[in-house]
Protein backbone atom coordinates (compact mmCIF):
# COMPACT_ATOMS: atom_id res chain seq x y z
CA UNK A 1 260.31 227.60 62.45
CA UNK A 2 259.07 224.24 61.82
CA UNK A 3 255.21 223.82 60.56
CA UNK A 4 253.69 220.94 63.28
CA UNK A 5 251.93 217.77 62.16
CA UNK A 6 249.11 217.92 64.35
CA UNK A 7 246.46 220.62 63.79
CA UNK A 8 246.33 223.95 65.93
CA UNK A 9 242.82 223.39 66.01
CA UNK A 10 240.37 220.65 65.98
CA UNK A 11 236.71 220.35 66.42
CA UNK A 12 233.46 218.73 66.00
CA UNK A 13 230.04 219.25 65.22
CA UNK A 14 227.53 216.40 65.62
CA UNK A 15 224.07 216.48 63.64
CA UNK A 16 220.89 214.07 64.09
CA UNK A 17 220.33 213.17 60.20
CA UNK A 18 217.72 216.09 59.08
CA UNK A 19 217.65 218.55 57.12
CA UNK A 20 217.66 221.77 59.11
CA UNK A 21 221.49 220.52 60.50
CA UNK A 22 222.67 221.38 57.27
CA UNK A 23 222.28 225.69 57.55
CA UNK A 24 223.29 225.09 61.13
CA UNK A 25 226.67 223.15 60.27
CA UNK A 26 227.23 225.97 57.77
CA UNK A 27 226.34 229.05 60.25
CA UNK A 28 228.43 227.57 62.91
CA UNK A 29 231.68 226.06 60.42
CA UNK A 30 231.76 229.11 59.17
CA UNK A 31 231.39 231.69 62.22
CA UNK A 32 234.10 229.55 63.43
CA UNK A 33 236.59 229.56 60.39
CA UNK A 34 235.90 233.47 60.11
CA UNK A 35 236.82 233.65 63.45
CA UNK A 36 239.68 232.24 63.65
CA UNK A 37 240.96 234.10 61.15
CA UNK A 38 240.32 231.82 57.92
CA UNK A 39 239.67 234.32 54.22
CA UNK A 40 236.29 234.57 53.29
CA UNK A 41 237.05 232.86 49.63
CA UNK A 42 238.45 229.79 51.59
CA UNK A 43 235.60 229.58 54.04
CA UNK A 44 233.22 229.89 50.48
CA UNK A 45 235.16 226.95 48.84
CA UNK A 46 234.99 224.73 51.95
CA UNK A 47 231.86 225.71 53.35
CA UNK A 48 230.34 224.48 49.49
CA UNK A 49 232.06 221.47 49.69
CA UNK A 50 230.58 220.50 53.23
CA UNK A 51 227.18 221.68 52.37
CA UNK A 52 227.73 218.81 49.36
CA UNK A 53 228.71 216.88 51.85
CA UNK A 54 226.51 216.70 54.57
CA UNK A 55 223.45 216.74 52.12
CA UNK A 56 224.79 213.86 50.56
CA UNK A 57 224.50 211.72 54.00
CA UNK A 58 220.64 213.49 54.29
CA UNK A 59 219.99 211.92 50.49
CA UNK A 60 222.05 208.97 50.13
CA UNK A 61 222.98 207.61 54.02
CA UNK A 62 220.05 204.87 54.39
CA UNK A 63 217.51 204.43 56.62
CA UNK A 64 219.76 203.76 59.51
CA UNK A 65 221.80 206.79 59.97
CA UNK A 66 220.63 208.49 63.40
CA UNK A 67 223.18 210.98 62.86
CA UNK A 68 226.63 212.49 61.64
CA UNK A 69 229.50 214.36 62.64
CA UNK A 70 231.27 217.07 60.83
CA UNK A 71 235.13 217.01 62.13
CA UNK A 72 237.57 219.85 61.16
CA UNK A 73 240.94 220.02 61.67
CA UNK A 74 242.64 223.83 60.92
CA UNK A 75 246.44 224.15 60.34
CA UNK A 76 249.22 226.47 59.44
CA UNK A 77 248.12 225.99 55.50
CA UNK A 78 245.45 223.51 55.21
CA UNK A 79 241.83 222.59 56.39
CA UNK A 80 240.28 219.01 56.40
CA UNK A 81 236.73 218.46 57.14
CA UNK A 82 235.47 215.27 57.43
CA UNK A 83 231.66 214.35 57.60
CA UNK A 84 231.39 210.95 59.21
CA UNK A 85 227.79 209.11 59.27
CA UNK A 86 226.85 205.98 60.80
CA UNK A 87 224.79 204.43 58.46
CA UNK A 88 224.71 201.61 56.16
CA UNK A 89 227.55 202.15 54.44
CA UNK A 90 228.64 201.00 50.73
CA UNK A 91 230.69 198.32 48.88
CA UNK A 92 233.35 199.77 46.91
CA UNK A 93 231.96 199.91 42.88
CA UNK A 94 232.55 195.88 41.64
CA UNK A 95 232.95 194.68 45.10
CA UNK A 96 231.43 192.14 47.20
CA UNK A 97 229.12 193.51 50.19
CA UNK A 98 231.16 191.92 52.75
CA UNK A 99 230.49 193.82 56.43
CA UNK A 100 233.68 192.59 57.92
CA UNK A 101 236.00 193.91 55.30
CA UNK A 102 238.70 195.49 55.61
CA UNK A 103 238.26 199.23 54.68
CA UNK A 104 238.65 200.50 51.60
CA UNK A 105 239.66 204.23 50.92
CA UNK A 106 239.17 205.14 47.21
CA UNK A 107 239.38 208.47 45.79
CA UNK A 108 236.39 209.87 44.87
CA UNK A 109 236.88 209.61 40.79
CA UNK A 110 236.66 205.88 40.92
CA UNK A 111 233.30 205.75 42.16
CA UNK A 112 230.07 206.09 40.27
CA UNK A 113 228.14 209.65 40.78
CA UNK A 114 224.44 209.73 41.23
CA UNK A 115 224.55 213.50 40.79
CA UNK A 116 226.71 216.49 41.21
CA UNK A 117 227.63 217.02 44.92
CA UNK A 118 231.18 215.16 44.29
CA UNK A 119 232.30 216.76 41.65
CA UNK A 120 231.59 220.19 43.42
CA UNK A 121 233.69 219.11 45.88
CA UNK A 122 236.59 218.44 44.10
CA UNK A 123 236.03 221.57 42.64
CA UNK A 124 236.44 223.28 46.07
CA UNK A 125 238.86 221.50 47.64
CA UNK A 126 242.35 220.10 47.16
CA UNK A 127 241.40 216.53 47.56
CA UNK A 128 238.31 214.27 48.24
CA UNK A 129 238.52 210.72 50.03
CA UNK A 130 235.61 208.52 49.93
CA UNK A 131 236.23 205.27 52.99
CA UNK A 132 232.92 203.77 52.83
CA UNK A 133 231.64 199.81 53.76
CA UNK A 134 229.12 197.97 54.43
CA UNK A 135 227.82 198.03 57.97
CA UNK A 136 230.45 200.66 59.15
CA UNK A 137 229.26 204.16 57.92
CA UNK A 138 230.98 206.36 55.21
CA UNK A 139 233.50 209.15 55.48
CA UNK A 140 234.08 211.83 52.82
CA UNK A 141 237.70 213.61 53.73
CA UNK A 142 238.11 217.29 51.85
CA UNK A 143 241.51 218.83 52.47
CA UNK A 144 242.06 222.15 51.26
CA UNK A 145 245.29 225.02 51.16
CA UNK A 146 244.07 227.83 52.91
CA UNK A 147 244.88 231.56 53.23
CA UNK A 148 244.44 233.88 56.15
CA UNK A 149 243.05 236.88 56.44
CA UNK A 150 245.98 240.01 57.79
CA UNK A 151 244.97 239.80 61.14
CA UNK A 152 243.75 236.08 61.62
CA UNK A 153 244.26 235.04 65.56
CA UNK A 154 246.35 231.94 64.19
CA UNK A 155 247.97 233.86 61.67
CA UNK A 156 251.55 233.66 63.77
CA UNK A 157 251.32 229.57 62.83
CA UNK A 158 250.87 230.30 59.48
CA UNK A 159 254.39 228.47 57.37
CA UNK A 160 256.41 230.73 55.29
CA UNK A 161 255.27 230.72 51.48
């Protein structure tokens, strides 16, 4: 059987910017990964890493940011959560400010850390993606491998190890 490209299951959760969406986003991410059959120890990792996330938009987002979404897509081996904001966004480290640039995706290693929230998140997840600029918002994209529990819903999708 071949493993599709497109998720078995997407959703999203939109937030305004405060900070009781964060133990919401985490009640209701996880609820929904348990229920669909995701192991607890992958629902911890990811679950960290979007907590590190979403504060991270509540701290460093700007003034501007009204809100942010929190997009997961659930496959046959992997999970990617995205947490999307809409605020002021920010120039790539040593590059100009300019708000009609094209977008830059770096990974997150190249950019300078205030604190510890991106290094906890590469050390729950697979792989971290900053795309960030000016004027445009900032997405942080956390893919991990994932294991299901023996009698996951979505277990029948999962690809042969």
């Amino acid at each position: 059987m071949r493993v599709k490209s497109v998720p078995d299951v997407k959703f999203c959760l939109m937030f305004r910017c405060e900070s009781l969406s964060v133990p919401v986003m985490r009640r209701v991410l996880g609820d929904t990964l348990r229920g669909l059959g995701v192991d607890h120890e992958s629902v911890y990792d990811i679950l960290l890493a979007a907590t590190e996330a979403c504060t991270n938009v509540l701290i460093h987002g700007g003034r501007h940011v009204r809100g942010y979404a929190v997009i997961t897509s659930l496959g046959a081996v992997g999970c990617q959560v995205e947490v999307a904001d809409d605020g002021d966004g920010v120039a790539p480290h040593g590059a100009a400010a300019e708000p009609d640039a094209d977008p830059q995706q770096l990974p997150v290693p190249e950019l300078p850390e205030s604190g510890r929230g991106l290094a906890v998140m590469r050390a729950c997840v697979d792989n971290v993606t900053l795309d960030s600029r000016p004027g445009h918002g900032t997405v942080v994209t956390m893919r991990k491998h994932i294991r299901w529990s023996t009698d996951a819903p979505l277990r029948q999708f999962r690809a042969a190890s």
